[in-house]
Coordinates of C-alpha atoms in Angstrom, one line a residue:
L722 CA -34.0 -24.7 -37.8
F723 CA -36.6 -23.5 -35.3
E724 CA -35.2 -25.9 -32.7
E725 CA -31.7 -26.3 -34.0
G726 CA -30.9 -22.7 -35.0
A727 CA -29.2 -20.1 -32.8
I728 CA -31.3 -17.3 -31.1
I729 CA -30.5 -13.7 -30.3
I730 CA -32.7 -12.2 -27.6
V731 CA -32.7 -8.4 -27.5
E732 CA -34.0 -6.4 -24.5
D733 CA -34.9 -2.7 -24.3
M734 CA -34.3 -1.9 -28.0
P735 CA -36.0 1.5 -28.8
V736 CA -38.6 1.5 -31.5
G737 CA -37.2 2.8 -34.8
N738 CA -33.6 1.7 -34.2
E739 CA -31.7 -0.2 -36.9
F740 CA -31.0 -3.8 -36.1
G741 CA -29.2 -6.0 -38.6
I742 CA -27.4 -9.3 -39.2
D743 CA -25.0 -10.0 -42.0
Y744 CA -26.4 -8.6 -45.2
N745 CA -29.8 -7.5 -43.8
W746 CA -31.2 -4.8 -41.6
W747 CA -34.6 -3.6 -40.3
S748 CA -36.2 -0.8 -38.4
T749 CA -37.3 -2.3 -35.1
G750 CA -41.0 -2.3 -34.0
Q751 CA -42.7 -2.4 -30.6
K752 CA -42.9 -6.2 -30.5
F753 CA -39.3 -6.8 -31.6
K754 CA -37.4 -9.1 -29.1
G755 CA -34.7 -10.6 -31.3
L756 CA -33.9 -13.1 -34.1
K757 CA -34.4 -16.9 -34.4
M758 CA -33.3 -19.7 -36.7
I759 CA -29.8 -18.3 -37.1
P760 CA -27.6 -20.9 -39.0
P761 CA -24.3 -21.9 -37.4
G762 CA -21.2 -20.1 -38.5
L763 CA -19.9 -16.5 -38.8
H764 CA -22.4 -13.6 -38.5
F765 CA -22.1 -9.9 -38.0
I766 CA -24.7 -8.4 -35.6
F767 CA -25.1 -4.6 -35.7
T768 CA -27.3 -1.7 -34.7
R769 CA -27.7 2.0 -35.2
A770 CA -29.7 4.4 -33.1
K771 CA -33.0 5.8 -34.3
I772 CA -33.3 5.8 -38.0
Q773 CA -36.0 7.4 -40.1
N774 CA -36.2 5.1 -43.1
N775 CA -38.4 2.1 -43.4
S776 CA -37.1 -1.5 -43.3
Q777 CA -34.1 -2.0 -45.6
S778 CA -32.6 -5.2 -47.1
S779 CA -30.4 -3.6 -49.7
Y780 CA -27.7 -0.9 -49.5
S781 CA -29.4 1.9 -51.4
A782 CA -29.7 3.9 -48.1
M783 CA -26.2 3.4 -46.5
S784 CA -25.9 7.0 -45.7
N785 CA -28.5 8.5 -43.3
A786 CA -27.9 11.8 -41.5
D787 CA -30.7 11.2 -39.1
S788 CA -29.0 8.2 -37.5
G789 CA -26.0 7.5 -35.3
P790 CA -23.0 5.4 -36.3
R791 CA -23.4 1.7 -37.1
C792 CA -21.9 -0.5 -34.4
G793 CA -21.6 -4.3 -34.3
F794 CA -19.5 -7.4 -33.7
F795 CA -18.6 -10.7 -35.4
H796 CA -19.6 -13.9 -33.8
F797 CA -19.4 -17.6 -34.7
F798 CA -22.7 -19.2 -33.6
E799 CA -23.0 -22.8 -32.5
R800 CA -26.1 -25.0 -33.0
R801 CA -28.9 -24.0 -30.6
E802 CA -26.8 -21.2 -29.1
V803 CA -28.7 -18.5 -27.2
M804 CA -27.2 -15.0 -27.1
W805 CA -28.8 -12.5 -24.7
L806 CA -28.3 -8.8 -25.6
Q807 CA -29.4 -5.5 -24.1
W808 CA -29.6 -2.0 -25.5
H809 CA -27.2 0.3 -23.6
K810 CA -28.8 3.7 -23.6
T811 CA -25.7 5.7 -22.9
N812 CA -23.4 4.2 -25.4
E813 CA -26.2 3.5 -27.9
M814 CA -25.1 -0.1 -28.7
L815 CA -26.0 -3.6 -27.8
V816 CA -24.1 -5.2 -25.0
H817 CA -24.2 -8.8 -23.6
K818 CA -26.6 -9.1 -20.7
D819 CA -25.3 -10.7 -17.5
S820 CA -26.6 -14.3 -17.5
D821 CA -25.6 -17.8 -16.7
Q822 CA -26.2 -21.1 -18.5
E823 CA -29.4 -21.7 -16.6
D824 CA -30.8 -18.4 -17.8
L825 CA -30.0 -19.3 -21.4
E826 CA -31.5 -22.8 -21.1
R827 CA -34.7 -21.3 -19.7
I828 CA -35.0 -19.0 -22.8
R829 CA -34.5 -22.0 -25.0
Y830 CA -37.1 -24.0 -23.1
N831 CA -39.7 -21.2 -23.4
L832 CA -38.8 -20.4 -27.0
K833 CA -42.4 -20.9 -28.3
D834 CA -43.6 -18.2 -25.9
L835 CA -41.2 -15.8 -27.5
D836 CA -41.8 -16.9 -31.1
Q837 CA -44.1 -14.1 -32.1
N838 CA -41.6 -11.5 -31.1
L839 CA -38.6 -13.1 -32.9
G840 CA -37.9 -12.4 -36.5
P841 CA -36.7 -15.3 -38.7
Y842 CA -33.2 -15.2 -40.1
P843 CA -33.5 -14.1 -43.8
F844 CA -32.2 -17.2 -45.7
E845 CA -32.6 -15.6 -49.1
N846 CA -29.3 -13.7 -48.6
L847 CA -27.4 -16.5 -46.8
S848 CA -25.5 -17.8 -49.9
K849 CA -24.5 -14.2 -50.7
W850 CA -23.1 -13.8 -47.1
H851 CA -21.2 -17.1 -47.4
S852 CA -19.6 -16.0 -50.7
L853 CA -18.4 -12.8 -49.0
T854 CA -17.0 -14.5 -45.9
S855 CA -15.9 -18.0 -46.9
Y856 CA -12.3 -17.6 -45.9
I857 CA -12.8 -15.7 -42.6
T858 CA -12.0 -18.0 -39.8
Q859 CA -12.4 -17.6 -36.0
Q860 CA -8.6 -17.1 -35.8
I861 CA -8.8 -14.2 -38.2
I862 CA -11.6 -12.6 -36.3
L863 CA -9.8 -13.0 -32.9
K864 CA -6.6 -11.6 -34.4
M865 CA -8.0 -8.6 -36.3
Q866 CA -11.2 -7.4 -34.5
P867 CA -10.7 -4.5 -32.1
H868 CA -9.7 -5.3 -28.6
N869 CA -13.1 -4.1 -27.4
V870 CA -14.7 -6.4 -30.1
M871 CA -17.0 -3.6 -31.3
V872 CA -16.7 -2.5 -35.0
T873 CA -18.0 1.0 -35.5
S874 CA -18.5 3.1 -38.6
V875 CA -17.2 6.2 -36.8
S876 CA -13.7 6.5 -35.1
Q877 CA -13.8 6.2 -31.3
Y878 CA -11.6 8.7 -29.4
L879 CA -10.3 8.7 -25.9
P880 CA -12.1 11.0 -23.5
R881 CA -10.7 14.5 -23.5
P882 CA -8.3 15.2 -20.7
Y883 CA -8.9 17.6 -17.8
I884 CA -6.6 19.9 -15.9
S885 CA -7.2 19.3 -12.2
S886 CA -5.8 21.0 -9.2
R887 CA -7.0 22.3 -5.8
E888 CA -7.4 25.8 -7.3
N889 CA -8.4 25.0 -10.8
R890 CA -10.4 22.3 -12.7
H891 CA -11.5 22.9 -16.3
E892 CA -11.9 21.0 -19.5
I893 CA -9.2 21.4 -22.0
N894 CA -10.8 23.1 -25.0
T895 CA -8.1 24.8 -27.2
E896 CA -6.3 23.2 -30.1
D897 CA -3.0 23.7 -28.3
E898 CA -4.1 22.1 -25.1
M899 CA -6.1 19.2 -26.7
D900 CA -4.3 16.0 -27.5
I901 CA -7.1 14.0 -29.2
K902 CA -6.2 10.4 -29.7
L903 CA -8.0 7.4 -31.2
D904 CA -9.0 4.8 -28.7
P905 CA -6.5 1.9 -29.4
K906 CA -9.1 -0.6 -28.2
S907 CA -11.5 0.4 -30.9
I908 CA -9.2 0.0 -34.0
L909 CA -9.3 -2.9 -36.4
R910 CA -6.0 -4.7 -36.2
F911 CA -5.3 -5.5 -39.9
S912 CA -2.0 -6.8 -41.1
D913 CA 0.8 -4.6 -42.4
I914 CA 0.7 -4.9 -46.2
P915 CA 3.7 -3.8 -48.3
K916 CA 3.1 -0.5 -50.0
Y917 CA 5.2 -1.2 -53.1
K918 CA 5.4 -3.9 -55.8
F919 CA 7.6 -6.8 -55.1
P920 CA 10.6 -7.4 -57.4
D921 CA 10.6 -10.4 -59.7
T922 CA 12.9 -12.2 -57.2
A923 CA 10.4 -12.0 -54.4
T924 CA 9.8 -15.2 -52.5
P925 CA 6.3 -16.7 -51.9
N926 CA 6.7 -16.1 -48.2
Q927 CA 7.2 -12.4 -48.9
I928 CA 4.0 -12.4 -51.0
T929 CA 1.6 -14.3 -48.8
I930 CA 2.7 -12.7 -45.5
H931 CA 1.2 -15.4 -43.2
N932 CA -0.4 -18.0 -45.4
E933 CA -2.6 -17.9 -48.5
N934 CA -6.0 -18.6 -46.9
Q935 CA -5.4 -16.0 -44.2
L936 CA -4.6 -13.4 -46.8
L937 CA -7.8 -14.2 -48.6
G938 CA -9.7 -14.2 -45.3
E939 CA -8.3 -10.7 -44.5
L940 CA -9.3 -9.5 -48.0
Q941 CA -12.9 -10.7 -47.3
L942 CA -12.9 -9.2 -43.8
A943 CA -11.7 -5.8 -45.0
F944 CA -14.4 -5.7 -47.7
T945 CA -17.1 -6.8 -45.3
C946 CA -16.1 -4.2 -42.7
F947 CA -16.4 -1.6 -45.3
L948 CA -19.6 -2.8 -47.1
V949 CA -21.6 -3.9 -44.1
A950 CA -20.0 -2.2 -41.1
Q951 CA -19.3 1.0 -43.1
V952 CA -15.7 1.3 -41.8
Y953 CA -13.5 3.2 -44.3
D954 CA -10.3 1.6 -42.9
G955 CA -11.7 -1.6 -44.3
F956 CA -11.7 -0.2 -47.8
E957 CA -8.2 1.1 -47.4
Q958 CA -6.9 -2.3 -46.3
W959 CA -8.9 -4.0 -49.1
K960 CA -7.1 -1.7 -51.6
R961 CA -3.7 -2.5 -50.2
I962 CA -4.3 -6.3 -50.5
V963 CA -5.7 -5.9 -54.1
D964 CA -2.7 -3.7 -55.0
L965 CA -0.2 -6.3 -53.7
L966 CA -1.8 -9.3 -55.3
C967 CA -2.2 -7.6 -58.7
S968 CA 1.5 -6.7 -58.7
C969 CA 3.1 -10.1 -57.9
Q970 CA 4.0 -11.3 -61.4
A971 CA 6.8 -13.5 -60.1
V972 CA 4.6 -15.8 -58.1
I973 CA 1.4 -16.1 -60.1
N974 CA 2.5 -19.2 -62.0
K975 CA 3.5 -20.8 -58.7
R976 CA 0.2 -19.9 -57.0
V977 CA -2.4 -20.8 -59.6
E978 CA -5.1 -22.0 -57.2
F979 CA -4.5 -19.1 -54.9
Y980 CA -5.1 -16.6 -57.8
R981 CA -8.2 -18.5 -59.0
S982 CA -9.6 -18.1 -55.4
F983 CA -8.6 -14.4 -55.5
L984 CA -10.5 -13.8 -58.7
R985 CA -13.6 -15.7 -57.4
I986 CA -13.5 -13.5 -54.3
L987 CA -13.3 -10.3 -56.3
H988 CA -16.1 -11.5 -58.6
H989 CA -18.4 -12.0 -55.6
Q990 CA -17.4 -8.7 -54.0
L991 CA -17.9 -6.6 -57.1
Q992 CA -21.3 -8.2 -57.6
E993 CA -22.4 -6.6 -54.3
V994 CA -21.0 -3.1 -55.1
P995 CA -23.8 -0.5 -54.9
E996 CA -23.3 1.6 -58.0
D997 CA -24.3 4.8 -56.2
F998 CA -21.8 4.4 -53.4
F999 CA -18.9 2.1 -53.7
V1000 CA -18.1 2.5 -57.4
D1001 CA -17.7 6.2 -57.1
I1002 CA -15.0 5.8 -54.4
V1003 CA -13.2 3.0 -56.3
S1004 CA -13.3 4.8 -59.6
R1005 CA -12.3 8.2 -58.2
D1006 CA -8.7 7.6 -59.0
N1007 CA -9.4 4.6 -61.3
F1008 CA -7.6 2.4 -58.8
L1009 CA -9.4 -0.9 -59.4
A1010 CA -9.5 -0.7 -63.2
T1011 CA -5.8 0.1 -63.3
K1012 CA -4.7 -2.7 -61.0
L1013 CA -6.9 -5.3 -62.7
N1014 CA -5.7 -4.1 -66.1
E1015 CA -2.2 -4.8 -64.8
L1016 CA -3.2 -8.3 -63.6
F1017 CA -5.1 -9.2 -66.7
S1018 CA -2.2 -8.2 -68.9
I1019 CA 0.1 -10.6 -66.9
L1020 CA -2.4 -13.4 -67.1
Q1021 CA -2.7 -13.1 -70.9
D1022 CA 0.9 -14.2 -71.3
P1023 CA 0.7 -18.1 -71.8
S1024 CA 4.1 -18.6 -70.3
L1025 CA 3.0 -17.2 -66.9
T1026 CA -0.2 -19.1 -66.2
N1027 CA -2.3 -22.1 -67.1
K1028 CA -5.3 -22.2 -69.4
E1029 CA -7.9 -22.4 -66.6
L1030 CA -6.7 -19.4 -64.8
A1031 CA -6.4 -17.4 -68.1
K1032 CA -10.0 -18.4 -69.1
Q1033 CA -11.3 -17.4 -65.6
A1034 CA -9.5 -14.0 -65.8
D1035 CA -10.9 -13.4 -69.3
D1036 CA -14.4 -14.2 -68.2
F1037 CA -14.0 -11.9 -65.2
R1038 CA -12.6 -9.1 -67.4
Q1039 CA -15.6 -9.3 -69.8
T1040 CA -18.0 -9.2 -66.8
L1041 CA -16.4 -6.1 -65.5
T1042 CA -16.3 -4.5 -68.9
T1043 CA -20.1 -5.1 -69.3
R1044 CA -21.1 -3.9 -65.9
F1045 CA -18.8 -1.0 -65.2
Q1046 CA -17.7 0.0 -68.8
W1047 CA -14.1 -0.3 -67.8
D1048 CA -11.5 -0.3 -70.6
F1049 CA -9.0 -3.2 -70.2
E1050 CA -7.6 -2.9 -73.7
S1051 CA -5.1 -0.1 -73.0
E1052 CA -1.7 -1.0 -71.7
P1053 CA -0.9 0.0 -68.1
D1054 CA 1.5 3.0 -68.0
D1055 CA 4.2 1.4 -65.8
Y1056 CA 5.1 -2.2 -64.9
A1057 CA 8.5 -1.5 -63.4
P1058 CA 8.6 -3.1 -60.0
V1059 CA 9.8 -1.1 -57.0
V1060 CA 12.3 -3.1 -55.0
V1061 CA 11.3 -3.4 -51.4
T1062 CA 14.4 -2.8 -49.2
E1063 CA 15.0 -5.0 -46.2

C-alpha cells in the first residue's frame, strides 16, 4: 500500500494538536506531515486544537477541557489519491490547500522524500471501522453532511449582528437585542424520522422511508457522528431510528434480512460503546434496554419471524445481558401502537 494507498499531506499543523482518521487519533509532533498507506473507501479525517494528553487510540479520553472542538469531514478515497491540507490558524481546522493536478503528482513522485514524516494508516482498527460504516455510501454522505462539509462537535452560530448607522455603531449584546441562530450550513442534514410507532396497518414504504440500505446507512452515520465526531445530534438521530425499527411489528416478518442486518449493526455498535461515556447516556432513561426488550419480545413469537432471525436475536440478547446486565425478562409496559395521522 505504500505505492497504491492514498496520502494526506498536512501543512502548518501546530505541535500538540489532535489529528485523527476513522477510529484513531494522535497528538502531533514536530516532524508530522501527514498520513500514508490509506486504503480506498470511506474515511473520516478530523482535528482538534492543542490537546494536553498523549497519543490516544481508544475513547477513554473523549472529553478534554484543555482542547477545542473536534472538527472533521468524510471523504471517499481513491487508489493513489493525494489530499493536500493546511492548518487554518484562525478557524482552527484543516482546509484544502490550493493545488492543481501537477502539484499532487509531484507529491506522489517525491513520496519517498516525505516518508519519514508520514505516519502509516493503523490497519489494526480497519475491520472495526468497516463494521461501523459498511452501509454508508457516497450518496448518503453527500445528502446528509453539512453544506459546508465540516462536522463539528460544537454547534456553529452565525456571527452576531451589528447596529450600524452614521451616528452609532455598536455590537448587540443584550438578550433582547440578540438573535442568535445556528449556521444552517453547519448542520447535519439527517432524514425526518417519525416520532411515534406505526400502526399494524403500516406499509413497508412508510417504515423504510427511502430504502432499506439507506436507512441502515443513516443509522451507521448517526452513530459514527456521535462516537467519533462527538456530535450529540448524531446520538439523537440514532435513537430515533432505533425507536422506529424496534416498533415496527407489522413489517418484521416481511423484512427478515433487513432486521438481521439491523441486529448485526447494533451488535457492532454496542461493542464499541465506551462504558464510562456512552452507556451512561443511553441508560439514563433506560431507552435502549426498553426498546430492545420490545423488539426481542416480538421476535420470540414464532408466527412473526423465522428461526434464523429468532436465533440471532436471542444470541444478541444474551450478549447484552452479559455485558450490560440488562434485564430482558420483564414484559414492556406498553405495546399499544400510536397511529400516525396523515
